[in-house]
Coordinates of N, CA and C in Angstrom, one line a residue:
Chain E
X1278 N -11.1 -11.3 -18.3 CA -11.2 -10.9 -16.9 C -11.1 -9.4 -16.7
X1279 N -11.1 -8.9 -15.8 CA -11.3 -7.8 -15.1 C -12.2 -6.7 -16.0
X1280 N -13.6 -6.6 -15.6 CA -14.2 -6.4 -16.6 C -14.8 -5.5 -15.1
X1281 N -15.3 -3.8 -15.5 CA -16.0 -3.1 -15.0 C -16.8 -2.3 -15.9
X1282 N -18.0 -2.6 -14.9 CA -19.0 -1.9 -15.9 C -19.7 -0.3 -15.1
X1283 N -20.3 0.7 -16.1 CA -20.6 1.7 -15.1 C -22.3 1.5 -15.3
X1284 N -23.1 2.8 -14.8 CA -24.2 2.8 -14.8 C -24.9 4.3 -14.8
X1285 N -25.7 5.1 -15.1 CA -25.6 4.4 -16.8 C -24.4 4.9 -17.7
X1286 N -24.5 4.7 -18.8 CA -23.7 5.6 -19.7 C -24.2 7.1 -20.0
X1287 N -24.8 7.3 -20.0 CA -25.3 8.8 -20.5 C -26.3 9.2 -19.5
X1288 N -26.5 10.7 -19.0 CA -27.5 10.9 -18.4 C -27.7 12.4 -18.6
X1289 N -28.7 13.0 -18.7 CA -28.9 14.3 -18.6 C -30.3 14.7 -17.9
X1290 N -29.8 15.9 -16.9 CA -30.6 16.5 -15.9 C -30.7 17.9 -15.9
X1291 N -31.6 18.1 -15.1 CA -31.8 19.8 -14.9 C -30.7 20.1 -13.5
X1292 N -30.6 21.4 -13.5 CA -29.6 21.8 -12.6 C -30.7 21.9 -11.7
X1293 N -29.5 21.7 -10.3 CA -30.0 21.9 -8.7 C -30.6 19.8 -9.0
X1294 N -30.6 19.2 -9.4 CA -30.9 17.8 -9.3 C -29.5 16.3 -8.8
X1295 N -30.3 15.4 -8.6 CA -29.0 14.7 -8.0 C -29.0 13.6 -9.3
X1296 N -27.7 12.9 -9.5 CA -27.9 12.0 -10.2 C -26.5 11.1 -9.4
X1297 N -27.2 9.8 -9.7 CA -26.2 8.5 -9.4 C -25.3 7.8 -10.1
X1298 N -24.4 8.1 -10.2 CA -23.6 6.4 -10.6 C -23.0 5.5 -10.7
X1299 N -23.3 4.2 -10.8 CA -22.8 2.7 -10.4 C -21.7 2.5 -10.9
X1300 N -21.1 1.9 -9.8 CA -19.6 1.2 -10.8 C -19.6 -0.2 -10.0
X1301 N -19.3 -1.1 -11.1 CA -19.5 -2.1 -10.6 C -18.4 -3.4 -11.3
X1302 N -17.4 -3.7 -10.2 CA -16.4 -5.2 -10.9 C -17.5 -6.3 -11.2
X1303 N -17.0 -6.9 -12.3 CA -18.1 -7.8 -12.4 C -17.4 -9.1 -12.6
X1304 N -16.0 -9.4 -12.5 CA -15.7 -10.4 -12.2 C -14.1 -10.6 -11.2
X1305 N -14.4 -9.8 -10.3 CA -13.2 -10.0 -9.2 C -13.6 -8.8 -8.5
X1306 N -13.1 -8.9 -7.2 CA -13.4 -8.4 -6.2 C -12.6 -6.9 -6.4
X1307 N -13.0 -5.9 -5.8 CA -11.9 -4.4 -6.0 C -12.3 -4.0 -4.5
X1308 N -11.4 -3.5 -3.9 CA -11.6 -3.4 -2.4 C -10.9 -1.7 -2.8
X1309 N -10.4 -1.5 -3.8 CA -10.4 0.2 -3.7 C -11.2 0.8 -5.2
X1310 N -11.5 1.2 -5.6 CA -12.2 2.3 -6.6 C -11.7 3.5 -6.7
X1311 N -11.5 3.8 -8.1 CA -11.5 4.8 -8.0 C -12.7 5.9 -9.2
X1312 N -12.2 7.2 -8.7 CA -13.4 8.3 -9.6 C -12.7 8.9 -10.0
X1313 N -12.6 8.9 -11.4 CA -12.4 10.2 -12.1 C -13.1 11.2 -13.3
X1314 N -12.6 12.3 -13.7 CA -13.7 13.3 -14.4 C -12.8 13.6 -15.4
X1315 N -13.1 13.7 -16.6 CA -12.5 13.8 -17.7 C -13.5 14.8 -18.7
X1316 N -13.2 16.3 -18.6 CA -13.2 17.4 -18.9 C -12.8 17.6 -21.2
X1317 N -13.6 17.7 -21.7 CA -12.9 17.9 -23.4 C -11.7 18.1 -23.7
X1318 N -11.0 17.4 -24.3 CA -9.8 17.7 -25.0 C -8.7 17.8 -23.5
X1319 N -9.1 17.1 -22.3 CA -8.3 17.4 -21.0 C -8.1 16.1 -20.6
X1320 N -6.6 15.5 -19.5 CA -6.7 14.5 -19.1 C -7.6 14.0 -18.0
X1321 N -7.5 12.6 -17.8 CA -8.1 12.6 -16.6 C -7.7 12.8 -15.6
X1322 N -8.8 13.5 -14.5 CA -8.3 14.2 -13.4 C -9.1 12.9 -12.1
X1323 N -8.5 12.6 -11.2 CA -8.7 12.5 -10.1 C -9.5 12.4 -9.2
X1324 N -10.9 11.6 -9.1 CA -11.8 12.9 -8.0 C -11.7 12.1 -6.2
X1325 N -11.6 10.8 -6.4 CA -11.2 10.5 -5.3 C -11.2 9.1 -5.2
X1326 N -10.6 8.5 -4.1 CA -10.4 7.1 -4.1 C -11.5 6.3 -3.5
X1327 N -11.8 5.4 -3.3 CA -13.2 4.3 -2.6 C -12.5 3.3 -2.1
X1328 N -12.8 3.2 -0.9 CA -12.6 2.2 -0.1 C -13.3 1.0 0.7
X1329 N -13.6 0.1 0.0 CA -14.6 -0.9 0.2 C -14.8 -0.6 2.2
X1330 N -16.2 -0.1 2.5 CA -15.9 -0.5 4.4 C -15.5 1.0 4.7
X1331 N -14.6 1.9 4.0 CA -14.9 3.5 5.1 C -15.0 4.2 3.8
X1332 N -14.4 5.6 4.7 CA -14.6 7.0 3.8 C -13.6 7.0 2.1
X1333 N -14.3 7.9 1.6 CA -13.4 7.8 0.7 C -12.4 8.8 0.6
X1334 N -11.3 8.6 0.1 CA -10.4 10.0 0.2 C -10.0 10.9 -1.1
X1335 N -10.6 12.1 -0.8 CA -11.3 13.2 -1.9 C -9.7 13.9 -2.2
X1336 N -9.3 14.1 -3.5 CA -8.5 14.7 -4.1 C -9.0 16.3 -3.4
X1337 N -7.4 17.3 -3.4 CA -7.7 18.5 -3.3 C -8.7 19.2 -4.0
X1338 N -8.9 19.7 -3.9 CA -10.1 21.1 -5.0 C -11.4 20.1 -4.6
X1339 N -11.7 18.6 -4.4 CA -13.0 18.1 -4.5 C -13.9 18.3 -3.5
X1340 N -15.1 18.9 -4.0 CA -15.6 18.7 -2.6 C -16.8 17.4 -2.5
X1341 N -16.2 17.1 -1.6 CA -16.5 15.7 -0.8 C -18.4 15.6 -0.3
X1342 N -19.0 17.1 0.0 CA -20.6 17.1 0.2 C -21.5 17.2 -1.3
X1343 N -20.3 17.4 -2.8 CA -21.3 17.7 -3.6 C -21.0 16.0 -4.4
X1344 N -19.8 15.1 -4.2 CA -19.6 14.2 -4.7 C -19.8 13.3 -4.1
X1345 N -20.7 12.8 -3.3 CA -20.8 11.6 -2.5 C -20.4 10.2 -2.9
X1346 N -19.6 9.8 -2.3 CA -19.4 8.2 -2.9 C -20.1 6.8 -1.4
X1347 N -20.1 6.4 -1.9 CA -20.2 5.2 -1.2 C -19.6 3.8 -1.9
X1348 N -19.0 2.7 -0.7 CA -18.6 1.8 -1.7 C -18.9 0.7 -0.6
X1349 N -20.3 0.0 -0.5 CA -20.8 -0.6 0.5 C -20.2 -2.0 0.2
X1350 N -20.0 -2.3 -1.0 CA -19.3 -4.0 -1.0 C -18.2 -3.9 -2.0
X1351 N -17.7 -5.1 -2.1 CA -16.6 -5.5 -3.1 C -16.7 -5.1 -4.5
X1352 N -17.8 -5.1 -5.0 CA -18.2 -5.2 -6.1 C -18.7 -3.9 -6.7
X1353 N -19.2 -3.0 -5.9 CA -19.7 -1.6 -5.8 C -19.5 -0.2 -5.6
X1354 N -19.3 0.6 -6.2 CA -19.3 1.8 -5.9 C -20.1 2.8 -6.6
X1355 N -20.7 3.5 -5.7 CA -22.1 4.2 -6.6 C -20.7 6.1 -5.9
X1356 N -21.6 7.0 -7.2 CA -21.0 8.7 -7.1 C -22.3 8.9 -7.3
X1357 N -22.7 10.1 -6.3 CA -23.7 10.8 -6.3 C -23.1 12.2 -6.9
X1358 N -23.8 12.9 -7.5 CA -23.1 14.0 -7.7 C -24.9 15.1 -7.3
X1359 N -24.7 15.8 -6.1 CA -25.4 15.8 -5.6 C -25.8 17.9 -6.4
X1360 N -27.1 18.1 -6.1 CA -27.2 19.6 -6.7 C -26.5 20.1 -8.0
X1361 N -26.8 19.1 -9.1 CA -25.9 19.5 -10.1 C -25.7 20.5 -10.5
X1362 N -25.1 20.8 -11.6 CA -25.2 22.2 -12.0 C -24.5 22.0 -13.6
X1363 N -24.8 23.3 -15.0 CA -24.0 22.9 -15.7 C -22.6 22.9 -15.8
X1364 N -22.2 23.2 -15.1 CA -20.4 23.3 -14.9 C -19.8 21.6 -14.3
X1365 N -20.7 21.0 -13.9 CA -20.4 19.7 -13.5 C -20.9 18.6 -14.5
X1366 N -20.8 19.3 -15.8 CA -20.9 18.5 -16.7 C -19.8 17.6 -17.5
X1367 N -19.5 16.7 -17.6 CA -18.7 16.2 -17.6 C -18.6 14.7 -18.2
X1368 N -17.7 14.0 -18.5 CA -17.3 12.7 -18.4 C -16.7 11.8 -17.1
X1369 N -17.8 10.9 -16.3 CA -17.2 10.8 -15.3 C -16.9 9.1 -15.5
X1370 N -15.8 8.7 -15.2 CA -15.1 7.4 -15.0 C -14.8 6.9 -13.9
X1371 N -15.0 5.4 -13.5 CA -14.7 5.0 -12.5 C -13.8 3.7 -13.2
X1372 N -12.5 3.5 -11.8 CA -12.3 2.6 -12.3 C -11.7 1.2 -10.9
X1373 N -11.1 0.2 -10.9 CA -10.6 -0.2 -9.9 C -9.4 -1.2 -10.1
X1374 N -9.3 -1.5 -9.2 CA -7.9 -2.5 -9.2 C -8.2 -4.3 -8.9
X1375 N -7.5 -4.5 -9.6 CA -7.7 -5.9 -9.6 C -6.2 -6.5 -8.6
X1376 N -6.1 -7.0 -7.6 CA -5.2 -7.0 -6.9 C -4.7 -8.4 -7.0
X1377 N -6.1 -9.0 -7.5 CA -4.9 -10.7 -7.7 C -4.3 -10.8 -9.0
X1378 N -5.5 -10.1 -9.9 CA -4.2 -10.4 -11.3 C -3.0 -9.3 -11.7
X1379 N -2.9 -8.6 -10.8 CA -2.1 -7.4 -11.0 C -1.4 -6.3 -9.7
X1380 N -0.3 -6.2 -9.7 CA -0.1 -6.0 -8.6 C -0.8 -4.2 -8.6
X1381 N -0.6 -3.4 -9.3 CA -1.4 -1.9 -9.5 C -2.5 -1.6 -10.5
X1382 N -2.8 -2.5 -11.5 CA -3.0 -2.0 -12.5 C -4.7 -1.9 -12.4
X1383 N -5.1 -0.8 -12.9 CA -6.3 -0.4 -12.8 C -7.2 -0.1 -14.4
X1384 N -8.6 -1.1 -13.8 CA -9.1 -1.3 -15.3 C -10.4 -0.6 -15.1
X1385 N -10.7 0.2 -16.4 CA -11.7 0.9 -16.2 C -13.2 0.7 -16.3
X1386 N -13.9 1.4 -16.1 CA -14.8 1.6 -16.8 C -15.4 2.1 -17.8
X1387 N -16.5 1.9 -19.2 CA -16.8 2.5 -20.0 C -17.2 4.0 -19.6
X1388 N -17.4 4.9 -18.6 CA -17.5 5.9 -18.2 C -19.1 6.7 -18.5
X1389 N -19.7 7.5 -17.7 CA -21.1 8.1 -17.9 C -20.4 9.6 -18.1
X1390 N -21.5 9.6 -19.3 CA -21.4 11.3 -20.1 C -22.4 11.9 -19.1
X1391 N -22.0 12.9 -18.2 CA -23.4 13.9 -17.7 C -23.7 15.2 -18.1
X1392 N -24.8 15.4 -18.7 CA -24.9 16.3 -19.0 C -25.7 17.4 -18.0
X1393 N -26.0 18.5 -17.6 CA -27.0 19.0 -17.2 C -27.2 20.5 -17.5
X1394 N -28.9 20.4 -18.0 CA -29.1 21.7 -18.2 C -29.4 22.8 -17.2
Chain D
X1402 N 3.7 18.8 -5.6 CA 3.1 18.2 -7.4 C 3.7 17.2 -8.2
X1403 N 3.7 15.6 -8.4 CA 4.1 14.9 -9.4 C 3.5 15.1 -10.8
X1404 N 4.4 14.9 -11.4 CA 4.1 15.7 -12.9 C 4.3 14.3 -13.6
X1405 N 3.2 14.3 -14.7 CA 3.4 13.1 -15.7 C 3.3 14.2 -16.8
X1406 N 4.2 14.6 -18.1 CA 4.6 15.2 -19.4 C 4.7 14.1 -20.5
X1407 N 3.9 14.7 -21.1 CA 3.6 13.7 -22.8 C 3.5 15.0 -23.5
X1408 N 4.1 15.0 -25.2 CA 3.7 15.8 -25.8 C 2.3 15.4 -26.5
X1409 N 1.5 16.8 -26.5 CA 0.2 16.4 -26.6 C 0.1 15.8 -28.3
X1410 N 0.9 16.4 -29.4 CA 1.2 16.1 -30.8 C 0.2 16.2 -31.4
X1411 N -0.7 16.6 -32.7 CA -0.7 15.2 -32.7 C 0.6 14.3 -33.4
X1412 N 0.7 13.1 -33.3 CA 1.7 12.3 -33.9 C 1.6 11.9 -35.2
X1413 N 1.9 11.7 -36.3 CA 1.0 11.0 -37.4 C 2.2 10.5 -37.9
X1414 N 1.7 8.9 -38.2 CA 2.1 7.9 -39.0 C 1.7 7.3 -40.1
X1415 N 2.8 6.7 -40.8 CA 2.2 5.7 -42.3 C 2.0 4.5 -41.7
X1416 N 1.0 4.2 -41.4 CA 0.4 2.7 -41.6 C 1.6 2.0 -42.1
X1417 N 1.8 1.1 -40.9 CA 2.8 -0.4 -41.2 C 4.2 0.4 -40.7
X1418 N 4.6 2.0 -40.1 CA 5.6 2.7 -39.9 C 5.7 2.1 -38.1
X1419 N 6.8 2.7 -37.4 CA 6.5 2.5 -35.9 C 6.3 3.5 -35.5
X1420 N 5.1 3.6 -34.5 CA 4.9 5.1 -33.5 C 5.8 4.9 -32.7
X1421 N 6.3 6.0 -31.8 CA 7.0 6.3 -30.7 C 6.8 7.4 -30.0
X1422 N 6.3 6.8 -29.0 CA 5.2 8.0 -28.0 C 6.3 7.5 -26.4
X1423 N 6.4 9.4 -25.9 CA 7.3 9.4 -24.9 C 7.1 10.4 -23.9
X1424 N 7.1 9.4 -22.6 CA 6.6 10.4 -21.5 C 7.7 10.6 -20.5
X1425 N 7.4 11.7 -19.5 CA 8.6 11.6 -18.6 C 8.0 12.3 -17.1
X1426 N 8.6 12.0 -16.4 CA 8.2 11.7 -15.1 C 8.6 12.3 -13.7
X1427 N 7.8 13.3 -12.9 CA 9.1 13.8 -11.9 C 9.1 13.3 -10.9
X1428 N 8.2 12.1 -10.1 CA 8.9 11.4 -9.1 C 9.4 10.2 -9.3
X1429 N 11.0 10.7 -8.8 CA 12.0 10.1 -8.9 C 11.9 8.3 -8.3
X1430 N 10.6 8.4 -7.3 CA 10.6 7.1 -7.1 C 9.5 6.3 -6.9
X1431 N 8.9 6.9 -8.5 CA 7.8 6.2 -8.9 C 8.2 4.6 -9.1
X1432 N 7.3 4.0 -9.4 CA 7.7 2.4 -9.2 C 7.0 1.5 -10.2
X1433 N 6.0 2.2 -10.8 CA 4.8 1.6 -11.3 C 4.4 2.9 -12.4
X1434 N 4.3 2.1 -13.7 CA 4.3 2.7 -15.0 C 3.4 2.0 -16.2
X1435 N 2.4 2.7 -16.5 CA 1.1 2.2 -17.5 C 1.0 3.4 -18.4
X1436 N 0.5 2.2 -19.7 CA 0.7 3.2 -21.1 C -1.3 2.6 -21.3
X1437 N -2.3 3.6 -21.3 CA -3.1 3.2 -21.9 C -3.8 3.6 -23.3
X1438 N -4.5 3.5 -23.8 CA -5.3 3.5 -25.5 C -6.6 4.2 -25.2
X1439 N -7.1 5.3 -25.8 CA -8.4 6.2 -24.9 C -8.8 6.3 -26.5
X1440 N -10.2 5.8 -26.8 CA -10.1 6.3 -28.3 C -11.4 7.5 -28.0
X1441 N -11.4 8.2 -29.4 CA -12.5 9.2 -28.9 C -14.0 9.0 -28.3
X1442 N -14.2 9.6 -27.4 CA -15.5 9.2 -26.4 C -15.2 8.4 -25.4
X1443 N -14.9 7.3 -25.4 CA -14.5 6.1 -25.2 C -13.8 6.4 -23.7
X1444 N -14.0 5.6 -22.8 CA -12.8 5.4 -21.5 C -11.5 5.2 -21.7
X1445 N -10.5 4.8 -21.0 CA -9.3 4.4 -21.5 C -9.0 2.6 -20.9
X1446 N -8.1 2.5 -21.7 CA -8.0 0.9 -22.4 C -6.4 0.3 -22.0
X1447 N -6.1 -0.4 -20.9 CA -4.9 -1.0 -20.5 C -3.9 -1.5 -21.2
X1448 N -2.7 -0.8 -21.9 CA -2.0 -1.6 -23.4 C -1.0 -2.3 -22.1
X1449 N -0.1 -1.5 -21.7 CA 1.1 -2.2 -21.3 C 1.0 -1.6 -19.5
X1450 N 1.8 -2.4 -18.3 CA 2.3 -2.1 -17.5 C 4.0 -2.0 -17.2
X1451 N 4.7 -1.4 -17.0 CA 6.0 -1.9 -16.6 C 6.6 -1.5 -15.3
X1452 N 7.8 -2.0 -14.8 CA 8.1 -1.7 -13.1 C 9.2 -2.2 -13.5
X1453 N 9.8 -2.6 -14.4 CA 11.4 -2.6 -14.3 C 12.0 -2.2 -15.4
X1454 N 13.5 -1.5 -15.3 CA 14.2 -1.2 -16.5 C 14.2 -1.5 -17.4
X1455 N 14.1 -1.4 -18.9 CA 14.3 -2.2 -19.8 C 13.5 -2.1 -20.7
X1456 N 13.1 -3.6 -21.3 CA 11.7 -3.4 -22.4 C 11.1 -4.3 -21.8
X1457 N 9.7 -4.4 -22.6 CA 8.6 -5.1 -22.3 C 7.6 -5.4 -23.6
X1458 N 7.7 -6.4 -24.0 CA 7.1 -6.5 -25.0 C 5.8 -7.3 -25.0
X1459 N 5.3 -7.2 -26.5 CA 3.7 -7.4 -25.7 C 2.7 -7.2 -27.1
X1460 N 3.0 -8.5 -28.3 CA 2.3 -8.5 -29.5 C 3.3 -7.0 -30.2
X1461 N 2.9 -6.4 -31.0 CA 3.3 -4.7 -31.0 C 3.8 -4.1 -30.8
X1462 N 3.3 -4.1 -29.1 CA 3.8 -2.9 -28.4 C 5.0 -3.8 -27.5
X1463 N 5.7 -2.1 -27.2 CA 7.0 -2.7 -26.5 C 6.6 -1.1 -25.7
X1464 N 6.6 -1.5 -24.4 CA 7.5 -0.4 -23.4 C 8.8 -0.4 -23.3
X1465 N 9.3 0.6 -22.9 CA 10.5 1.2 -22.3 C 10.6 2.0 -21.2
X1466 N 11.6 1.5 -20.1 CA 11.7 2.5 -18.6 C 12.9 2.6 -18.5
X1467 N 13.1 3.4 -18.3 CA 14.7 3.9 -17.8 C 14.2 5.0 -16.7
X1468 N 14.6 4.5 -15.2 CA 14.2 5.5 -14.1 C 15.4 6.4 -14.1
X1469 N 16.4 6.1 -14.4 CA 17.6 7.3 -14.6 C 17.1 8.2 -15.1
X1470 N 16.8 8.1 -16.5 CA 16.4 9.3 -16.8 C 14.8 10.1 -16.7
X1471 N 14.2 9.3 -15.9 CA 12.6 9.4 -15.6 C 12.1 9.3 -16.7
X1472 N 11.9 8.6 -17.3 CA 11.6 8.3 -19.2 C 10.7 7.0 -19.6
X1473 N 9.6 7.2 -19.9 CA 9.2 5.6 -20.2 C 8.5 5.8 -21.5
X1474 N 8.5 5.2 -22.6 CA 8.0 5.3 -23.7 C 7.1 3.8 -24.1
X1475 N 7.0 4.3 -25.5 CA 5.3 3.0 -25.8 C 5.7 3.3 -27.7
X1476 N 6.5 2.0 -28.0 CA 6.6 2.0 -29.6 C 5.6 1.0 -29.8
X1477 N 5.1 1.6 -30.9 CA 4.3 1.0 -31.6 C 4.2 0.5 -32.9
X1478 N 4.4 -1.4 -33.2 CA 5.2 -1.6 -34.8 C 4.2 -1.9 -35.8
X1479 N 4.5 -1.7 -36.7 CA 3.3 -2.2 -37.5 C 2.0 -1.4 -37.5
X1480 N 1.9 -0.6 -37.3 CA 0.9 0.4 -37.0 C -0.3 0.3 -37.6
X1481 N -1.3 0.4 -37.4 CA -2.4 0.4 -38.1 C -3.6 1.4 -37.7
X1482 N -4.4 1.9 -38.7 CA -5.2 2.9 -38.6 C -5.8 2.9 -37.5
X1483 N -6.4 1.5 -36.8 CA -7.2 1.2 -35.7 C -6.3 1.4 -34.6
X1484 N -4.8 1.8 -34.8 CA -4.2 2.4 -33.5 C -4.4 3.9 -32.7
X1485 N -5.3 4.9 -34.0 CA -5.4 5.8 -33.9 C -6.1 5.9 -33.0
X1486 N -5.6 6.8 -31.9 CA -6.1 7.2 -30.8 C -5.6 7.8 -30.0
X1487 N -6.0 8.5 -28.9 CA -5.0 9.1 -27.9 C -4.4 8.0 -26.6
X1488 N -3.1 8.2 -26.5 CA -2.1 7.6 -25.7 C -1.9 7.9 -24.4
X1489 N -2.3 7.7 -23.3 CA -2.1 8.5 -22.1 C -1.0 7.7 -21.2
X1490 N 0.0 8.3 -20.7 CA 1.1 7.8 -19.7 C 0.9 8.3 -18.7
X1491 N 0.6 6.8 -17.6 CA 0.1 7.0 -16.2 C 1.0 6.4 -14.9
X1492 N 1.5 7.2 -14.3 CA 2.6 6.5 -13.5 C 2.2 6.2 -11.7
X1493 N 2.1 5.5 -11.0 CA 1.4 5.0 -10.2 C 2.2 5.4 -8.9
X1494 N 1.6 6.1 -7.6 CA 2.2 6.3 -6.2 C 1.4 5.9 -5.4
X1495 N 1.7 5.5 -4.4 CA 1.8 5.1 -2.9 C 0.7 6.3 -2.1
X1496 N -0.1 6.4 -1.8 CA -0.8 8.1 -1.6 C -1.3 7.8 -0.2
X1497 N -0.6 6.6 0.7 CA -1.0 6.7 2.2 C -1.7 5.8 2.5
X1498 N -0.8 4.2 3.4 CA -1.6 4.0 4.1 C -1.9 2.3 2.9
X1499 N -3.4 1.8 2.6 CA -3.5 0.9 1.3 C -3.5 1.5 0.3
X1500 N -3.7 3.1 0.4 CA -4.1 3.5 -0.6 C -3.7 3.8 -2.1
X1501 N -3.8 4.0 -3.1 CA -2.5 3.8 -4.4 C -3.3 4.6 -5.5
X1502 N -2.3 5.5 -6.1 CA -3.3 6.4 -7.4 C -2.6 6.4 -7.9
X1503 N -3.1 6.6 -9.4 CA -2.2 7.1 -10.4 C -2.4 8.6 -11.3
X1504 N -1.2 8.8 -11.7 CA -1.2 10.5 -12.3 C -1.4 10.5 -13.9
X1505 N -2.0 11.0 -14.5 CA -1.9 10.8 -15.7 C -1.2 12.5 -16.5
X1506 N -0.7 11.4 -17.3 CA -0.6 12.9 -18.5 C -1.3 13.2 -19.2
X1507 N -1.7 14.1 -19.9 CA -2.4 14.8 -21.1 C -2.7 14.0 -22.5
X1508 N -1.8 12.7 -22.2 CA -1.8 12.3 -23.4 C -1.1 12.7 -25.0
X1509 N -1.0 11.9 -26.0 CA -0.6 11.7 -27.3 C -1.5 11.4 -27.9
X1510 N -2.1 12.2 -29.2 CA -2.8 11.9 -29.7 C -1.9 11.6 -31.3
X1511 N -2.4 9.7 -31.5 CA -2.1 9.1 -32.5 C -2.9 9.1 -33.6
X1512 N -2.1 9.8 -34.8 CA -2.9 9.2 -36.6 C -2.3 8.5 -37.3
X1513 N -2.9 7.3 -37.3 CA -1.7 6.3 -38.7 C -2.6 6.5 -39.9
X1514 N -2.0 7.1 -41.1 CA -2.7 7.1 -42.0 C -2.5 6.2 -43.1
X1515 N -3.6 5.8 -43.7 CA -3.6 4.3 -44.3 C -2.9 4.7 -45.4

């Protein structure tokens, strides 16, 4: 159980381009999500939380019009990373909470590599 | 600023020796405490949870929490090469509201050498 999958795993773009992506619980519900970015040889950092139904709430330093999130259902949360660039190249992970089989614990996802040239 | 501290190491072990990977913590009333397994490339991987003093054991692995001294560690027995990987200690707050996050440290990076 608690099994999250992302979408895709790898992607690479030209700069000033947008790219999407999915995170998706695939066997229990997650009414919060979360995003994180994981930088070489660096921990994971934080980018913001998802909230199944409103906004999401964006860690300090994030900005909130180049990271778009949406998390329209239980099951979903898509990150837009909008006007890329290569400095937002990254390892990006999402992950969520499983609230019935655990009271905090958060299981991830296999995470998308972005690249952009 | 809550701070999660792990030495980054690397750590290196003999195969079949015990690892002992130790993090520490500055809010004092954190509540919620996870040791995860990140191998290279790779996402990170749920070993243990803990929320009360003591141990926790769990195949292996055994956590330890002692909030006195903000301290929670992750031994590891019997070790085996396929343990190699980096160790990240993540300790969980309350951030407003339903909302709930967790802080990570930098991690331990584990070698058991066969």
């Amino acid at each position: 159980g608690a099994v999250v999958s992302q979408h895709p795993s790898w992607v690479i773009c030209k700069s000033g381009t947008s790219v999407k992506i999915e995170c998706r619980s695939l066997d229990f519900q997650a009414t919060t999500m979360f995003w994180y970015r994981q930088f070489p040889k660096q921990s994971l950092m934080l980018m913001a939380t998802s909230n199944e139904g409103s906004k999401a709430t964006y860690e300090q330093g994030v900005e909130k019009d180049k990271f778009l999130i949406n998390h329209a259902s239980l099951t979903l949360s898509t990150l837009t990373v909008t006007s890329a660039h290569p400095e937002d190249s990254s390892f990006y992970i999402c992950s969520a909470r499983d609230l019935a089989g655990g009271v905090n614990e958060q299981f991830f996802g296999p995470g998308t590599r972005l690249t952009v040239l | 600023q809550k701070e999660v501290e792990q030495n980054s190491g690397p750590l290196s072990v003999p195969e079949g020796a015990i690892a002992s990977l130790n993090c520490t913590y500055s809010d004092r009333g954190s509540q919620s405490f996870f040791w995860y397994r990140q191998y290279s490339g790779k996402s990170p991987e749920l070993i243990m949870s803990i929320y009360s003093n003591g141990d926790k054991e769990d195949g292996r692995f055994t956590a330890q929490l002692n909030k006195a001294s903000q301290y929670v560690s992750l031994l590891i027995r019997d070790s085996q090469p396929s343990d190699s990987a980096t160790y990240l200690c993540a300790v969980g707050e309350n951030s407003g509201g339903s909302n709930y996050k967790l802080t990570f440290g930098k991690g331990t990076l584990l070698t058991v050498n066969p």
